[in-house]
mmCIF file of C-alpha atoms in Angstrom:
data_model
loop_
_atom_site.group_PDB
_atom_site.id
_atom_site.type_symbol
_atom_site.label_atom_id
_atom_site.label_comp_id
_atom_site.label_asym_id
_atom_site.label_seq_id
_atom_site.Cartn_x
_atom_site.Cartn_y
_atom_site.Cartn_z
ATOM 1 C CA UNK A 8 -11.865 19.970 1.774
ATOM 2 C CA UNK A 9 -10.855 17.349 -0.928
ATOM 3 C CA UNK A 10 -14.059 17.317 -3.637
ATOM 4 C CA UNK A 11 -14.108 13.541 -5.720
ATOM 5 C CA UNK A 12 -16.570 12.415 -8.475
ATOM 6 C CA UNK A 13 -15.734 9.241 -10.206
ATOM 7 C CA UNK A 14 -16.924 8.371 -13.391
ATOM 8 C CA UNK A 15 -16.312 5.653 -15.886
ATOM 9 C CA UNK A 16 -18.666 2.743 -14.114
ATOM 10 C CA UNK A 17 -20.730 0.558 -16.221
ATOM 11 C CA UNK A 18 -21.920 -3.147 -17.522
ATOM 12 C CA UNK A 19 -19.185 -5.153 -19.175
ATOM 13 C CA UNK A 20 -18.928 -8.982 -19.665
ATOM 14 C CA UNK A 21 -16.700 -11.061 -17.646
ATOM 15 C CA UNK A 22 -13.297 -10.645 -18.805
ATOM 16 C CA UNK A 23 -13.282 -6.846 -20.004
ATOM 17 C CA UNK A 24 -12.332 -3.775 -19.343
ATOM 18 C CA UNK A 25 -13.069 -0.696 -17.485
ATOM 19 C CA UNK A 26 -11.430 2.470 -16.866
ATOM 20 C CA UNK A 27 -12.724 4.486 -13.746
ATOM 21 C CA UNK A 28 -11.713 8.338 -13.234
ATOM 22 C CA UNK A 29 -11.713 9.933 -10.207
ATOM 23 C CA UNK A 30 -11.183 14.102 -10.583
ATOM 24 C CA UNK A 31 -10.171 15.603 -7.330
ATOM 25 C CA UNK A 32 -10.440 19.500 -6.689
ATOM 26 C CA UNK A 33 -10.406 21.732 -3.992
ATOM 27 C CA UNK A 34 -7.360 21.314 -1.461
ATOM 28 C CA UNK A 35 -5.740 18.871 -4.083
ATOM 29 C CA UNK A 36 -2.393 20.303 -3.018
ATOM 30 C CA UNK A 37 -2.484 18.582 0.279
ATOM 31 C CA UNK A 38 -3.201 15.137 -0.896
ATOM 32 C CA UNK A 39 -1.142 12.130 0.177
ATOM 33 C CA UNK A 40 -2.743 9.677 -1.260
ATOM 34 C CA UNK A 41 -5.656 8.525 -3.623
ATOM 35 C CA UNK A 42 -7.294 5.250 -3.453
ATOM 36 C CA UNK A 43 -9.837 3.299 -4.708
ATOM 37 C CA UNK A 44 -12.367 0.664 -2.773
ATOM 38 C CA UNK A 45 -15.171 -1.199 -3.241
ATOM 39 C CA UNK A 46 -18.486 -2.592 -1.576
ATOM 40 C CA UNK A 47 -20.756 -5.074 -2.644
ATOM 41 C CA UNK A 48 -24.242 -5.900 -1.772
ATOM 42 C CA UNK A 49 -23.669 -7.428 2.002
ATOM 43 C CA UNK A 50 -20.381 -6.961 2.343
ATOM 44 C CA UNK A 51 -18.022 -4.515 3.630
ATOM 45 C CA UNK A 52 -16.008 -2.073 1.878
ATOM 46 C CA UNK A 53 -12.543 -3.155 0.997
ATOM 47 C CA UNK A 54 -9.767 -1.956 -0.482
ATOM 48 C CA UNK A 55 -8.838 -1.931 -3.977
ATOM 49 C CA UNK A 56 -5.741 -0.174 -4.863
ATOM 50 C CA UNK A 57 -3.695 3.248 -3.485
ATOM 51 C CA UNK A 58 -1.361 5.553 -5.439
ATOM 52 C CA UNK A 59 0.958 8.357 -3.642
ATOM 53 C CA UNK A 60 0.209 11.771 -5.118
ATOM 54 C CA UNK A 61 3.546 12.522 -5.027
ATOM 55 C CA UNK A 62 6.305 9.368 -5.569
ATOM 56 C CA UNK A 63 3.808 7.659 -7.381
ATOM 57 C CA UNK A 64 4.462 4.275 -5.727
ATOM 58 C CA UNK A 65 1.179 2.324 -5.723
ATOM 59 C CA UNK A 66 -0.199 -0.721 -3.936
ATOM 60 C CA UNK A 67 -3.120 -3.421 -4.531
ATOM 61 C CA UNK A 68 -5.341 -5.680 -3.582
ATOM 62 C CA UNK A 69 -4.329 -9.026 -3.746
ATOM 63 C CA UNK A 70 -7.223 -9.853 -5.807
ATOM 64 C CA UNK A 71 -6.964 -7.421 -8.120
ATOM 65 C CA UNK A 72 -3.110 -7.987 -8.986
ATOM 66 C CA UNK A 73 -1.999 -8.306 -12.465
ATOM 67 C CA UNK A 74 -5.473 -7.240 -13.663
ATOM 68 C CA UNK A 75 -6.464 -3.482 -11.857
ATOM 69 C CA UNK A 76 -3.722 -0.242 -12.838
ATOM 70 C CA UNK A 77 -4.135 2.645 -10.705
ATOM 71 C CA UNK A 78 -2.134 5.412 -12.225
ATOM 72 C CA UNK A 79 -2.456 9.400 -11.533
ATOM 73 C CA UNK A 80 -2.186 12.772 -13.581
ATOM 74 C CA UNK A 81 -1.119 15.426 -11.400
ATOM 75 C CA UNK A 82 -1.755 18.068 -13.514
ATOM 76 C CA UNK A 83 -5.533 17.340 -14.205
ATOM 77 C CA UNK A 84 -5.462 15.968 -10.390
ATOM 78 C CA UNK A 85 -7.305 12.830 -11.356
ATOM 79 C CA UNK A 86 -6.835 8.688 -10.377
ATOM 80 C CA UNK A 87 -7.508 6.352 -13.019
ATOM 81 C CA UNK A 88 -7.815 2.349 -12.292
ATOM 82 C CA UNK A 89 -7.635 0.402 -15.216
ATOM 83 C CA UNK A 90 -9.677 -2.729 -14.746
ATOM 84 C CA UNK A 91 -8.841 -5.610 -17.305
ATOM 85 C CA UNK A 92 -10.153 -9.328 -17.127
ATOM 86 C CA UNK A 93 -12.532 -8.437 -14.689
ATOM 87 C CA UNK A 94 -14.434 -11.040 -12.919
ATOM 88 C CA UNK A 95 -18.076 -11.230 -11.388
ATOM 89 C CA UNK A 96 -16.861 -10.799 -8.210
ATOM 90 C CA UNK A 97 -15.666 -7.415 -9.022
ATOM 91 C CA UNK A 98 -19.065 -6.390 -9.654
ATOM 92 C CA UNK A 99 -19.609 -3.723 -6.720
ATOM 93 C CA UNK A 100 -19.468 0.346 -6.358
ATOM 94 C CA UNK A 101 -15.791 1.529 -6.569
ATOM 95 C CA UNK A 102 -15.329 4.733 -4.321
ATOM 96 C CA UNK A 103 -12.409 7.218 -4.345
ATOM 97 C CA UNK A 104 -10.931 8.465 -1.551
ATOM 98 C CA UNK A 105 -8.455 11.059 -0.569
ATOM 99 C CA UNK A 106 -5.894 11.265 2.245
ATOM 100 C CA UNK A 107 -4.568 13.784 3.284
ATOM 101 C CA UNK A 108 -0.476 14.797 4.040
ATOM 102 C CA UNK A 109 -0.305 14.543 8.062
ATOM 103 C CA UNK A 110 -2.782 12.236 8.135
ATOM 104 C CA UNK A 111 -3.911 8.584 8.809
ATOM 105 C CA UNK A 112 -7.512 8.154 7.448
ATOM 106 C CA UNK A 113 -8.900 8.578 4.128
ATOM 107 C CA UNK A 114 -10.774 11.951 5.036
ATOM 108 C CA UNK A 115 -12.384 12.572 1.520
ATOM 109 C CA UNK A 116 -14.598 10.321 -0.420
ATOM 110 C CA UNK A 117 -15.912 10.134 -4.209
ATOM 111 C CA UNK A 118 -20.096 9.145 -4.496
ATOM 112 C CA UNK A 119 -19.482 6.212 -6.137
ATOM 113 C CA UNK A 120 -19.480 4.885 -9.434
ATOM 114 C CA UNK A 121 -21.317 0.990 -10.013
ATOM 115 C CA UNK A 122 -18.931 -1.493 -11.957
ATOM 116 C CA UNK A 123 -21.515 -4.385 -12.962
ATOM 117 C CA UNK A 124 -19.728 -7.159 -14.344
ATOM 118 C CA UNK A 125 -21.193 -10.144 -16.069
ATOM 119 C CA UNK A 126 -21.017 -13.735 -16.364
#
């Protein structure tokens, strides 16, 4: 009940930036939490980085410490995740996803936006 479309995905050189959007609508009022993961070719999705709709408190990857930003406007209801000195391995399509208040799993999810990153 949670609609996402990310945008913002592209080609950049190894050690650039990004910035991905992710505009939620519909039952925004109900969201918990807003997240970002990945998947590359042959591997499984994995998370990226969460923010709280609410508090705001946010959480990351290990691997994407110090470089990735996730950061929310409430009154738009969109995510953002900065991406800065990005690496090949980042290269992969970055998914939002929704979770809902009351609830464990990430119920919603974005299409997808591809993050290419060169060497």
């Amino acid at each position: 009940q949670v609609q996402l479309v990310e945008s913002g995905g592209g080609l950049v050189q190894a050690g650039g930036s990004l910035r991905l959007s992710c505009a939620a609508s519909g039952r925004t009022f109900n969201i918990y939490q807003l997240a970002w993961f990945r998947q590359a070719p042959g591997k499984e999705r994995e998370f990226v980085a969460a923010i709280n709709w609410s508090g705001g408190s946010t959480s990351y990857a290990d691997s994407v410490k110090g470089r990735f930003t996730i950061s929310r406007d409430n009154a738009k209801n969109t995510v953002y995740l900065q991406m800065n000195s990005l690496k090949p391995e980042d290269t992969a399509v970055y998914y939002c996803g929704a979770r809902p208040m009351l609830g464990r799993d990430f119920g919603s999810w974005g299409q997808g936006t591809q993050v290419t990153v060169s060497s």
